[in-house]
Coordinates of C-alpha atoms in Angstrom, one line a residue:
Chain C
M1 CA 42.4 -50.6 -32.6
D2 CA 45.4 -50.7 -30.4
D3 CA 45.7 -52.6 -27.1
S4 CA 44.9 -49.7 -24.8
E5 CA 41.8 -48.8 -26.8
T6 CA 40.7 -52.5 -26.5
Y7 CA 41.2 -52.4 -22.8
L8 CA 39.2 -49.1 -22.5
L9 CA 36.4 -50.7 -24.5
L10 CA 36.3 -53.6 -22.1
L11 CA 36.0 -51.3 -19.2
L12 CA 33.4 -49.0 -20.7
A13 CA 31.3 -51.9 -21.9
D14 CA 31.0 -53.4 -18.4
S15 CA 27.4 -53.6 -17.4
N16 CA 28.4 -53.0 -13.8
L17 CA 29.7 -49.5 -14.4
P18 CA 27.9 -47.2 -11.9
T19 CA 26.2 -45.0 -14.6
G20 CA 22.6 -45.4 -13.4
S21 CA 21.5 -46.9 -16.7
F22 CA 19.9 -49.8 -14.9
V23 CA 17.1 -47.5 -13.7
A24 CA 16.4 -46.2 -17.2
S25 CA 14.1 -48.0 -19.7
S26 CA 14.0 -45.0 -22.1
G27 CA 10.2 -45.3 -22.4
F28 CA 10.1 -49.1 -22.8
E29 CA 8.2 -49.7 -19.6
S30 CA 5.6 -47.1 -20.7
Y31 CA 5.5 -48.7 -24.2
V32 CA 4.7 -52.1 -22.6
K33 CA 2.2 -50.6 -20.2
H34 CA 0.3 -48.7 -22.9
G35 CA -0.4 -52.0 -24.8
F36 CA 2.1 -51.7 -27.6
I37 CA 3.4 -55.2 -27.0
S38 CA 1.1 -58.2 -27.4
S39 CA 1.8 -61.0 -25.1
G40 CA 2.0 -63.5 -28.0
S41 CA 4.9 -61.8 -29.7
A42 CA 6.7 -60.0 -26.8
T43 CA 10.1 -60.8 -28.3
D44 CA 9.3 -59.2 -31.6
G45 CA 7.8 -56.3 -29.8
T46 CA 11.0 -55.8 -27.9
I47 CA 13.1 -55.9 -31.0
N48 CA 10.7 -53.3 -32.7
F49 CA 11.1 -51.0 -29.7
V50 CA 14.9 -51.3 -29.8
H51 CA 14.8 -50.6 -33.5
D52 CA 12.6 -47.4 -33.2
S53 CA 14.2 -46.2 -30.0
L54 CA 17.7 -46.6 -31.3
G55 CA 16.8 -44.9 -34.6
T56 CA 15.5 -41.8 -32.9
Y57 CA 18.2 -41.7 -30.2
A58 CA 21.0 -42.0 -32.8
R59 CA 19.6 -39.3 -34.9
S60 CA 19.0 -36.9 -32.0
A61 CA 21.9 -37.6 -29.7
L62 CA 24.8 -38.8 -31.8
P63 CA 25.6 -35.4 -33.4
F64 CA 26.1 -34.1 -29.8
V65 CA 28.4 -36.9 -28.9
S66 CA 30.4 -36.2 -32.0
D67 CA 30.7 -32.5 -31.6
V68 CA 31.6 -32.7 -27.9
H69 CA 34.2 -35.4 -28.6
R70 CA 35.8 -33.2 -31.2
V71 CA 35.9 -30.2 -28.8
V72 CA 37.6 -32.4 -26.1
A73 CA 40.0 -33.9 -28.6
T74 CA 41.0 -30.5 -29.9
Y75 CA 41.5 -29.2 -26.3
S76 CA 43.5 -32.3 -25.4
A77 CA 45.9 -31.7 -28.3
Q78 CA 46.4 -28.0 -27.8
E79 CA 49.9 -26.8 -26.9
E80 CA 48.4 -24.1 -24.7
P81 CA 45.0 -25.4 -23.7
L82 CA 42.1 -22.9 -23.9
I83 CA 40.0 -24.4 -21.2
D84 CA 37.4 -21.6 -21.1
A85 CA 36.8 -21.8 -24.8
A86 CA 36.4 -25.6 -24.6
L87 CA 34.0 -25.3 -21.7
A88 CA 32.0 -22.6 -23.5
D89 CA 31.6 -24.9 -26.5
I90 CA 30.6 -27.8 -24.4
V91 CA 28.0 -25.7 -22.5
A92 CA 26.6 -24.3 -25.8
L93 CA 26.0 -27.9 -27.0
D94 CA 24.5 -28.8 -23.6
E95 CA 22.1 -25.9 -23.9
L96 CA 21.1 -26.9 -27.4
Y97 CA 20.5 -30.5 -26.3
E98 CA 18.3 -29.1 -23.5
A99 CA 16.3 -27.0 -25.9
M100 CA 15.8 -29.9 -28.3
T101 CA 14.9 -32.5 -25.6
L102 CA 11.3 -31.4 -25.0
N103 CA 10.4 -34.1 -22.6
H104 CA 10.9 -33.8 -18.9
V105 CA 11.3 -37.5 -18.2
T106 CA 14.0 -38.0 -20.8
K107 CA 15.8 -34.8 -19.6
R108 CA 15.8 -36.1 -16.0
A109 CA 17.2 -39.5 -17.0
S110 CA 19.8 -37.9 -19.3
K111 CA 21.1 -35.5 -16.6
S112 CA 21.4 -38.2 -13.9
Q113 CA 23.3 -40.5 -16.3
G114 CA 25.4 -37.7 -17.6
V115 CA 26.8 -36.5 -14.3
A116 CA 27.4 -40.1 -13.3
L117 CA 29.7 -40.5 -16.3
L118 CA 31.8 -37.5 -15.2
T119 CA 32.0 -38.8 -11.7
L120 CA 33.1 -42.1 -13.1
Y121 CA 35.9 -40.3 -14.9
S122 CA 37.0 -38.4 -11.8
K123 CA 36.7 -41.3 -9.3
G124 CA 37.1 -44.3 -11.5
F125 CA 39.5 -43.5 -14.2
S126 CA 41.9 -41.1 -12.5
R127 CA 45.3 -42.3 -11.3
P128 CA 45.1 -43.7 -7.7
T129 CA 48.3 -42.2 -6.4
K130 CA 48.9 -38.6 -5.5
G131 CA 51.9 -36.9 -7.2
P132 CA 52.8 -36.0 -10.7
Q133 CA 50.3 -36.8 -13.4
P134 CA 51.2 -36.6 -17.1
P135 CA 50.4 -32.9 -17.9
H136 CA 47.9 -34.0 -20.6
E137 CA 45.9 -36.1 -18.1
A138 CA 45.9 -33.3 -15.5
R139 CA 44.6 -30.9 -18.1
L140 CA 41.7 -33.2 -19.0
A141 CA 41.0 -33.9 -15.3
T142 CA 40.7 -30.1 -14.8
L143 CA 38.3 -29.8 -17.7
V144 CA 36.0 -32.5 -16.2
D145 CA 36.2 -31.1 -12.7
R146 CA 35.3 -27.6 -14.0
L147 CA 32.3 -29.0 -15.9
K148 CA 31.1 -31.0 -12.9
L149 CA 31.3 -27.8 -10.8
M150 CA 29.2 -26.0 -13.4
I151 CA 26.6 -28.7 -13.3
R152 CA 26.5 -28.7 -9.6
R153 CA 25.9 -24.9 -9.6
E154 CA 23.2 -25.5 -12.2
E155 CA 25.1 -23.3 -14.7
T156 CA 24.7 -26.2 -17.2
H157 CA 22.7 -29.4 -17.5
G158 CA 25.2 -32.2 -18.0
H159 CA 23.2 -34.3 -20.5
L160 CA 24.1 -37.9 -21.3
P161 CA 25.4 -37.5 -24.9
I162 CA 27.4 -34.4 -23.9
C163 CA 29.0 -36.2 -20.9
W164 CA 29.6 -39.3 -23.0
G165 CA 31.5 -37.2 -25.5
V166 CA 33.5 -35.6 -22.7
L167 CA 34.3 -39.0 -21.0
T168 CA 35.3 -40.8 -24.2
G169 CA 37.2 -37.8 -25.5
A170 CA 39.1 -37.4 -22.3
L171 CA 40.0 -41.1 -22.2
G172 CA 41.3 -40.9 -25.8
L173 CA 38.8 -43.3 -27.3
S174 CA 38.4 -42.7 -31.0
L175 CA 35.3 -40.9 -32.2
E176 CA 34.2 -43.9 -34.2
R177 CA 34.5 -46.2 -31.2
S178 CA 32.8 -43.7 -29.0
Q179 CA 29.8 -43.4 -31.3
F180 CA 29.4 -47.1 -31.8
L181 CA 29.7 -47.9 -28.1
H182 CA 27.2 -45.3 -27.2
L183 CA 24.6 -46.7 -29.4
F184 CA 25.4 -50.3 -28.4
L185 CA 25.0 -49.4 -24.7
H186 CA 21.7 -47.7 -25.4
A187 CA 20.4 -50.9 -27.1
R188 CA 21.8 -53.2 -24.5
S189 CA 20.2 -51.3 -21.7
L190 CA 16.9 -51.6 -23.5
L191 CA 17.3 -55.3 -23.7
S192 CA 18.2 -55.5 -20.0
A193 CA 15.1 -53.5 -19.2
G194 CA 13.2 -56.0 -21.3
V195 CA 14.5 -58.9 -19.2
R196 CA 13.3 -57.1 -16.0
L197 CA 10.0 -56.3 -17.6
N198 CA 9.7 -59.9 -18.6
T199 CA 9.2 -59.3 -22.3
L200 CA 12.0 -61.7 -23.0
G201 CA 14.3 -64.0 -21.1
P202 CA 18.0 -63.5 -20.4
Y203 CA 19.3 -66.0 -23.0
N204 CA 17.0 -64.6 -25.6
A205 CA 18.2 -61.1 -24.8
Q206 CA 21.8 -62.2 -25.4
Q207 CA 20.8 -63.9 -28.7
I208 CA 19.1 -60.7 -29.8
L209 CA 22.0 -58.6 -28.8
L210 CA 24.3 -60.7 -30.9
H211 CA 22.2 -61.3 -34.0
A212 CA 19.4 -58.8 -34.3
V213 CA 20.8 -55.7 -32.6
R214 CA 24.3 -55.7 -34.1
P215 CA 23.2 -54.8 -37.7
L216 CA 20.9 -52.1 -36.2
V217 CA 23.7 -50.5 -34.2
E218 CA 26.0 -50.7 -37.2
A219 CA 23.4 -49.2 -39.5
E220 CA 22.6 -46.4 -37.2
T221 CA 26.2 -45.6 -36.6
V222 CA 26.9 -45.4 -40.3
R223 CA 23.8 -43.3 -40.8
C224 CA 24.5 -40.8 -38.1
K225 CA 28.3 -40.7 -37.7
D226 CA 28.8 -37.7 -39.8
L227 CA 25.9 -35.6 -38.6
R228 CA 26.8 -32.5 -36.7
T229 CA 24.7 -30.2 -34.5
L230 CA 25.5 -27.3 -36.9
L231 CA 24.0 -24.7 -34.6
T232 CA 26.5 -23.7 -32.1
T233 CA 27.7 -20.7 -33.9
E234 CA 24.3 -19.6 -35.3
S235 CA 23.1 -16.4 -33.7
A236 CA 19.6 -16.3 -32.5
H237 CA 18.5 -13.6 -34.9
D238 CA 20.0 -15.1 -37.9
S239 CA 16.9 -16.2 -39.6
S240 CA 18.7 -17.3 -42.7
W241 CA 17.9 -20.9 -43.6
S242 CA 20.1 -23.3 -45.3
D243 CA 20.1 -26.9 -46.3
E244 CA 22.4 -27.5 -43.3
D245 CA 19.5 -26.7 -41.1
V246 CA 17.8 -29.9 -42.1
A247 CA 20.9 -32.1 -41.7
G248 CA 21.2 -31.7 -37.9
P249 CA 19.8 -33.7 -35.0
A250 CA 16.1 -34.7 -35.2
T251 CA 13.5 -36.8 -33.5
T252 CA 12.3 -39.6 -35.8
W253 CA 9.7 -41.3 -33.6
P254 CA 7.0 -39.0 -32.2
L255 CA 5.2 -41.9 -30.7
G256 CA 8.2 -42.8 -28.6
E257 CA 8.3 -39.2 -27.3
I258 CA 4.7 -39.3 -26.2
L259 CA 5.2 -42.7 -24.4
A260 CA 8.5 -41.7 -22.8
T261 CA 6.9 -38.5 -21.5
R262 CA 3.9 -40.5 -20.1
H263 CA 6.2 -42.7 -18.1
D264 CA 5.4 -40.7 -14.9
L265 CA 1.7 -41.3 -15.4
Q266 CA 1.9 -45.0 -14.8
H267 CA 0.1 -46.1 -11.7
S268 CA 3.0 -48.3 -10.8
R269 CA 6.5 -48.5 -12.3
I270 CA 9.9 -50.0 -11.7
F271 CA 12.1 -47.7 -13.8
N272 CA 12.8 -44.0 -13.5
S273 CA 12.3 -43.4 -17.3
Chain T
M1 CA -6.0 -17.1 -62.5
S2 CA -4.5 -20.5 -63.1
A3 CA -3.1 -19.1 -66.4
F4 CA -0.7 -17.0 -64.4
P5 CA 2.6 -17.4 -66.2
L6 CA 4.5 -19.0 -63.3
G7 CA 7.3 -20.1 -65.5
K8 CA 8.2 -16.6 -66.4
R9 CA 8.3 -15.6 -62.8
A10 CA 10.6 -18.4 -61.7
G11 CA 13.5 -16.1 -61.4
S12 CA 11.6 -13.5 -59.4
I13 CA 12.6 -13.2 -55.8
T14 CA 9.1 -12.7 -54.7
A15 CA 7.6 -16.0 -56.0
G16 CA 6.0 -17.7 -53.1
H17 CA 7.0 -15.0 -50.7
G18 CA 4.7 -13.2 -48.3
R19 CA 4.8 -10.6 -45.6
I20 CA 2.5 -9.6 -42.8
A21 CA 3.0 -6.7 -40.5
A22 CA 0.3 -6.1 -38.0
S23 CA 0.0 -3.6 -35.3
L24 CA -2.5 -2.2 -32.8
H25 CA -4.0 1.2 -33.4
N26 CA -6.8 2.5 -31.1
S27 CA -7.8 -1.0 -30.1
T28 CA -8.0 -2.2 -33.8
V29 CA -5.5 -4.4 -35.5
V30 CA -4.3 -2.9 -38.7
F31 CA -2.0 -4.3 -41.4
S32 CA 0.8 -2.0 -42.5
E33 CA 1.8 -4.8 -44.9
L34 CA -0.1 -7.8 -46.2
S35 CA 1.5 -9.0 -49.4
C36 CA 2.1 -12.3 -51.1
A37 CA 3.1 -13.8 -54.4
Y38 CA 2.0 -17.0 -56.2
P39 CA 1.6 -19.7 -55.0
L40 CA 1.1 -18.2 -51.6
K41 CA -2.2 -16.4 -50.9
L42 CA -3.0 -14.4 -47.8
L43 CA -6.4 -13.3 -46.9
S44 CA -7.6 -11.4 -43.9
P45 CA -11.4 -11.5 -43.3
H46 CA -13.1 -8.7 -41.4
V47 CA -13.7 -9.8 -37.9
T48 CA -16.5 -8.6 -35.7
N49 CA -15.3 -9.5 -32.3
A50 CA -15.3 -8.1 -28.8
V51 CA -11.5 -8.5 -28.7
A52 CA -9.0 -6.7 -30.9
V53 CA -7.5 -9.5 -32.9
A54 CA -6.9 -10.1 -36.6
I55 CA -7.0 -13.3 -38.6
V56 CA -4.9 -14.1 -41.6
Y57 CA -5.6 -17.2 -43.7
M58 CA -2.5 -18.7 -45.4
M59 CA -3.5 -20.5 -48.6
S60 CA -2.1 -21.8 -51.7
Y61 CA -3.6 -21.7 -55.2
G62 CA -5.1 -25.0 -56.2
G63 CA -5.3 -26.1 -52.6
G64 CA -1.9 -27.6 -52.4
L65 CA 1.8 -27.4 -52.9
V66 CA 3.9 -29.3 -55.4
G67 CA 7.5 -30.5 -55.6
G68 CA 9.7 -27.4 -56.0
D69 CA 7.3 -24.9 -54.5
C70 CA 9.0 -22.7 -52.0
V71 CA 6.8 -20.6 -49.7
K72 CA 8.4 -18.0 -47.4
L73 CA 6.4 -15.9 -45.1
S74 CA 7.7 -13.3 -42.7
V75 CA 5.5 -11.9 -40.0
D76 CA 5.9 -9.0 -37.7
V77 CA 3.4 -8.7 -34.8
G78 CA 3.5 -5.3 -33.2
K79 CA 3.4 -4.4 -29.6
G80 CA 0.2 -5.6 -27.8
T81 CA -1.2 -7.0 -31.0
K82 CA -2.9 -10.4 -31.3
L83 CA -2.8 -12.3 -34.6
V84 CA -4.3 -15.6 -35.5
L85 CA -2.9 -17.5 -38.5
L86 CA -5.1 -20.2 -40.0
T87 CA -5.5 -22.2 -43.1
Q88 CA -8.6 -23.4 -45.0
G89 CA -8.3 -27.1 -45.1
S90 CA -5.2 -29.2 -44.8
T91 CA -2.0 -28.2 -46.6
K92 CA -1.7 -30.9 -49.3
V93 CA 1.7 -31.7 -50.5
F94 CA 1.8 -33.4 -53.9
K95 CA 4.8 -34.9 -55.5
T96 CA 3.7 -33.3 -58.7
R97 CA 0.9 -30.9 -59.6
P98 CA -2.3 -32.9 -59.9
G99 CA -4.9 -32.7 -62.6
K100 CA -4.5 -30.4 -65.5
R101 CA -1.7 -28.6 -63.8
A102 CA 0.5 -31.6 -64.5
S103 CA 0.6 -30.4 -68.1
A104 CA 2.3 -27.2 -67.0
P105 CA 5.6 -26.4 -68.6
S106 CA 8.3 -28.7 -67.2
A107 CA 10.2 -25.8 -65.9
V108 CA 7.5 -25.2 -63.4
T109 CA 7.4 -28.6 -61.8
L110 CA 10.4 -30.7 -60.9
P111 CA 8.9 -34.1 -60.1
G112 CA 10.1 -35.5 -56.8
S113 CA 11.8 -32.3 -55.8
I114 CA 11.3 -30.8 -52.3
T115 CA 8.5 -28.6 -51.3
T116 CA 9.5 -26.0 -48.6
Q117 CA 7.6 -23.7 -46.3
K118 CA 9.5 -21.2 -44.2
L119 CA 7.9 -19.0 -41.6
D120 CA 9.7 -16.3 -39.7
V121 CA 7.8 -14.5 -37.0
T122 CA 8.9 -11.6 -34.8
L123 CA 6.8 -10.8 -31.8
A124 CA 7.0 -7.4 -30.1
P125 CA 6.5 -7.1 -26.3
Q126 CA 3.0 -8.1 -25.1
S127 CA 2.0 -9.3 -28.5
A128 CA 0.7 -12.8 -29.3
L129 CA 0.5 -15.1 -32.2
F130 CA -1.7 -18.2 -32.5
L131 CA -0.7 -20.4 -35.3
L132 CA -3.5 -22.9 -35.6
P133 CA -3.5 -24.4 -39.1
D134 CA -5.0 -27.5 -40.4
P135 CA -2.7 -30.5 -40.6
V136 CA -0.2 -31.0 -43.4
T137 CA -1.0 -34.0 -45.6
C138 CA 1.8 -35.4 -47.6
F139 CA 0.7 -37.5 -50.5
R140 CA 2.6 -40.5 -51.8
S141 CA 6.3 -39.9 -52.5
A142 CA 6.0 -36.2 -51.5
S143 CA 9.0 -34.6 -49.9
Y144 CA 8.3 -31.6 -47.6
V145 CA 10.5 -29.4 -45.4
Q146 CA 9.1 -26.8 -43.1
V147 CA 11.2 -24.4 -41.0
Q148 CA 9.3 -22.1 -38.6
K149 CA 11.2 -19.7 -36.3
F150 CA 9.6 -17.5 -33.7
H151 CA 11.4 -14.6 -32.0
L152 CA 9.7 -13.4 -28.9
L153 CA 10.4 -10.2 -27.1
E154 CA 9.5 -9.8 -23.4
D155 CA 6.1 -10.9 -22.4
A156 CA 5.1 -12.0 -25.9
S157 CA 3.0 -15.1 -26.1
I158 CA 2.7 -17.8 -28.7
I159 CA 0.9 -21.0 -29.6
V160 CA 2.3 -23.0 -32.4
L161 CA 0.4 -26.0 -33.7
D162 CA 2.2 -28.3 -36.1
W163 CA 0.6 -31.5 -37.2
V164 CA 0.8 -34.1 -39.9
S165 CA -1.5 -36.8 -41.1
S166 CA -0.7 -40.0 -42.8
G167 CA -1.9 -39.2 -46.3
R168 CA -5.0 -40.0 -48.3
K169 CA -6.2 -43.1 -46.4
S170 CA -9.1 -43.5 -48.9
L171 CA -6.5 -44.2 -51.5
G172 CA -4.6 -46.6 -49.3
E173 CA -1.9 -44.1 -48.5
E174 CA -0.6 -44.5 -45.0
W175 CA 2.6 -42.8 -44.2
A176 CA 3.6 -43.3 -47.8
F177 CA 5.4 -40.0 -48.4
T178 CA 9.1 -39.9 -48.9
R179 CA 10.0 -37.3 -46.3
Y180 CA 8.5 -34.9 -43.8
Y181 CA 10.9 -32.6 -42.0
S182 CA 9.6 -30.0 -39.7
I183 CA 11.5 -27.6 -37.5
N184 CA 9.9 -25.3 -34.9
E185 CA 12.2 -23.0 -33.0
V186 CA 11.3 -20.5 -30.3
F187 CA 13.7 -17.8 -29.1
V188 CA 12.9 -15.5 -26.2
D189 CA 15.0 -12.3 -26.6
T190 CA 18.0 -14.1 -28.0
R191 CA 17.8 -17.2 -25.9
R192 CA 16.7 -20.5 -27.7
V193 CA 14.0 -22.0 -25.4
A194 CA 12.8 -24.8 -27.7
R195 CA 13.8 -26.4 -30.9
D196 CA 11.6 -29.2 -32.1
V197 CA 12.8 -31.1 -35.1
L198 CA 10.7 -33.9 -36.4
L199 CA 11.9 -36.1 -39.3
L200 CA 9.7 -38.7 -40.8
E201 CA 11.1 -40.6 -43.7
E202 CA 11.1 -44.1 -45.1
P203 CA 14.2 -45.9 -43.8
D204 CA 17.1 -46.3 -46.2
S205 CA 15.6 -44.0 -48.8
H206 CA 19.0 -42.4 -49.0
D207 CA 21.3 -45.2 -48.0
S208 CA 20.0 -48.4 -49.4
D209 CA 23.4 -49.9 -49.0
L210 CA 22.8 -50.2 -45.3
Q211 CA 20.3 -53.0 -45.8
Q212 CA 21.8 -55.9 -43.9
P213 CA 21.6 -59.2 -45.7
G214 CA 19.7 -61.7 -43.6
S215 CA 18.1 -59.1 -41.4
A216 CA 14.4 -59.0 -40.8
S217 CA 12.2 -57.1 -43.2
P218 CA 12.8 -53.4 -43.0
R219 CA 10.7 -51.5 -40.5
M220 CA 8.7 -49.0 -42.5
L221 CA 7.6 -45.6 -41.4
K222 CA 4.0 -46.8 -41.0
D223 CA 5.2 -49.6 -38.7
R224 CA 6.9 -47.1 -36.5
L225 CA 3.9 -44.7 -36.3
A226 CA 1.1 -47.3 -36.1
P227 CA -1.7 -47.5 -35.1
Y228 CA -2.0 -43.7 -35.3
S229 CA -2.6 -41.7 -38.5
C230 CA -2.1 -38.2 -37.1
Y231 CA 0.5 -36.6 -34.9
A232 CA 0.4 -33.1 -33.5
M233 CA 2.8 -31.0 -31.6
L234 CA 1.9 -27.8 -29.7
I235 CA 4.4 -25.3 -28.3
L236 CA 2.8 -22.8 -25.8
Y237 CA 4.8 -20.0 -24.3
G238 CA 4.2 -16.7 -22.6
P239 CA 1.7 -15.1 -20.2
L240 CA -1.4 -15.3 -22.4
T241 CA -1.0 -19.1 -22.5
R242 CA -0.8 -19.6 -18.8
G243 CA -4.5 -20.4 -18.3
V244 CA -4.6 -22.9 -21.1
V245 CA -1.4 -24.6 -20.0
A246 CA -2.6 -24.7 -16.3
E247 CA -5.9 -26.4 -17.4
M248 CA -4.1 -28.9 -19.6
S249 CA -1.6 -29.6 -16.9
R250 CA -4.3 -30.3 -14.4
K251 CA -6.0 -32.8 -16.8
Y252 CA -2.7 -34.4 -17.5
Q253 CA -1.9 -35.0 -13.9
E254 CA -5.2 -36.7 -13.4
I255 CA -4.2 -39.5 -15.9
S256 CA -3.2 -42.7 -14.3
V257 CA -2.0 -45.4 -16.7
Y258 CA -2.8 -49.0 -15.9
K259 CA -1.6 -51.9 -18.1
T260 CA -3.8 -52.1 -21.3
I261 CA -3.7 -54.9 -23.9
S262 CA -4.0 -52.5 -26.8
P263 CA -3.2 -48.9 -27.5
E264 CA -5.7 -46.2 -26.8
R265 CA -7.5 -44.3 -29.5
L266 CA -5.7 -41.1 -28.6
L267 CA -2.6 -40.5 -26.5
W268 CA -1.1 -37.1 -25.4
S269 CA 1.7 -35.9 -23.3
L270 CA 2.7 -32.6 -21.7
S271 CA 6.1 -31.3 -20.6
H272 CA 6.8 -27.9 -19.2
I273 CA 9.8 -26.0 -20.7
D274 CA 12.0 -23.1 -19.6
D275 CA 11.0 -23.2 -15.9
S276 CA 7.4 -23.7 -16.7
K277 CA 7.1 -20.5 -18.7
G278 CA 5.9 -22.7 -21.5
A279 CA 4.9 -26.2 -22.4
V280 CA 5.2 -28.7 -25.2
V281 CA 2.2 -31.0 -25.9
R282 CA 2.2 -34.0 -28.2
V283 CA -0.9 -35.8 -29.4
A284 CA -1.4 -39.0 -31.5
G285 CA -4.7 -40.2 -32.7
I286 CA -6.1 -43.0 -34.8
E287 CA -7.9 -40.5 -37.0
T288 CA -7.1 -36.8 -37.7
E289 CA -10.6 -36.0 -36.4
D290 CA -9.8 -37.5 -33.0
V291 CA -6.8 -35.2 -32.7
K292 CA -8.8 -32.2 -34.0
S293 CA -11.6 -32.5 -31.5
W294 CA -9.1 -33.1 -28.7
L295 CA -7.2 -29.9 -29.7
R296 CA -10.5 -27.9 -30.0
S297 CA -11.4 -28.8 -26.5
A298 CA -7.9 -28.5 -25.0
L299 CA -7.4 -25.0 -26.3
R300 CA -11.0 -23.9 -25.5
G301 CA -9.5 -21.4 -22.9
L302 CA -8.3 -19.3 -25.9
E303 CA -11.9 -18.2 -26.4
D304 CA -11.3 -15.7 -23.6
I305 CA -8.2 -14.4 -25.3
V306 CA -9.1 -14.2 -29.0
G307 CA -12.9 -14.1 -28.6
N308 CA -15.4 -16.8 -29.4
D309 CA -16.1 -15.6 -32.9
V310 CA -12.4 -16.0 -33.8
Y311 CA -11.8 -19.2 -31.9
C312 CA -14.7 -21.0 -33.6
K313 CA -12.9 -20.5 -37.0
A314 CA -10.1 -22.7 -35.9
F315 CA -10.5 -26.5 -35.9
L316 CA -13.4 -26.5 -38.3

């Protein structure tokens, strides 16, 4: 890891980044409310949730991060950039993520965090001064602006894993770092939700993040880093079935889906998801 | 019948394959094709019903599937035709063929190999398919892959029920299978409107090297799915499902969740998809019977669409 990548990681890992993740509990508030955590072992219950949530999120979202990151990296390296082709690939992945996320609460949270990441890139990571930009940066800024416009016109959705792939690809963060950081941030935001839901204290959360969560994030990254979405080129009427079909994104925790969807049914709630 | 020389047919392209083509003629559903090959069996009982609708039972010889079995069914539902697909009892997935069938030639059964079921359905305009099977029950160490794809043309309707239970609880099996992988995908014209992929497998069954030294005991599949022993997923789409979805939606909106100290016996959720032209419903229950009776009641509105005589054959 070179110095500029380290510096980027420090910026992206900042919990004060305006990405809207502080209003998302990814179903954890609902999990607690539905009685899945007993008061005697709230810390263990929190770790279990992180474990299961991270497992299903990694398996379902990481292939999208990876594919989008590759699209952006390819576009970024092109001598004569094919922006329409890159956008079409990104939108196809966004459509597929929409069709696979069959839960309106998760969709809502994913879209609001996704577009926030693109805004962060345009407003927070662009060069402050007017004037000549390195051509490579200008090209990436154009890609992000075009995508943001499409989202605003509701021509695409702007889901979180898609936009994370765009952001980290545009910043030149390596795919490996992008994958790891995405899962780390998912886990950290669950623990931070846990602190606000009072299932654990702030010191305990830090301790868990360092000791219990680290092996989980590492294991899930290793498990899912090579998975692809595999579907972007498949035509709808191609009913042929291959082993590849079963190596793509998947949900691994149906209980988590039910609880996350039921978030909006809570009589009172402090999170948006 | 069981003496059927399967081993000799192993190379046949038709083993385990089936085909259904149904269409509406003078307000009667007729089958221009209804064919199948071992171990798949298709049966269409005569229906006396006020509504023009046909039922096909999908069955397997010996009441279950074994490792290596590959069932592939393709279905064409003609314009304006209503078809109900059912099973008789749960689809049992064994690691190897039980009982005396275990003595079959080794070429027949590859212990521990994957069992696959593929279903491809094409729905003509204004047609409808109601796929309401019993749950899949995977026994210890079984490995099962199911890929179901549905292609709808304009104004076609569909209800897909896909559910899985934890195994033979009486034998102490609780989420003890190796792998359950189920894909349900719905296309309208050529647009993909839903792709549900559920993967249930024991952690680290493929990558035991990921076990972290000093980490807590591995979290097993049954820890993740507890306290429930049955999970169901419903996809409902198209004009004929509107009434059922509206009624479910009304009931769903009435739920108000207050803090409880332990999980409820049954939980369900509902999300609309594709600008409310369809919905995805998920259900979890302590017992399979809890989920079954919930489904029977939630889909009651189908009586008006397929007729009472037909509806009462589902969820027995």
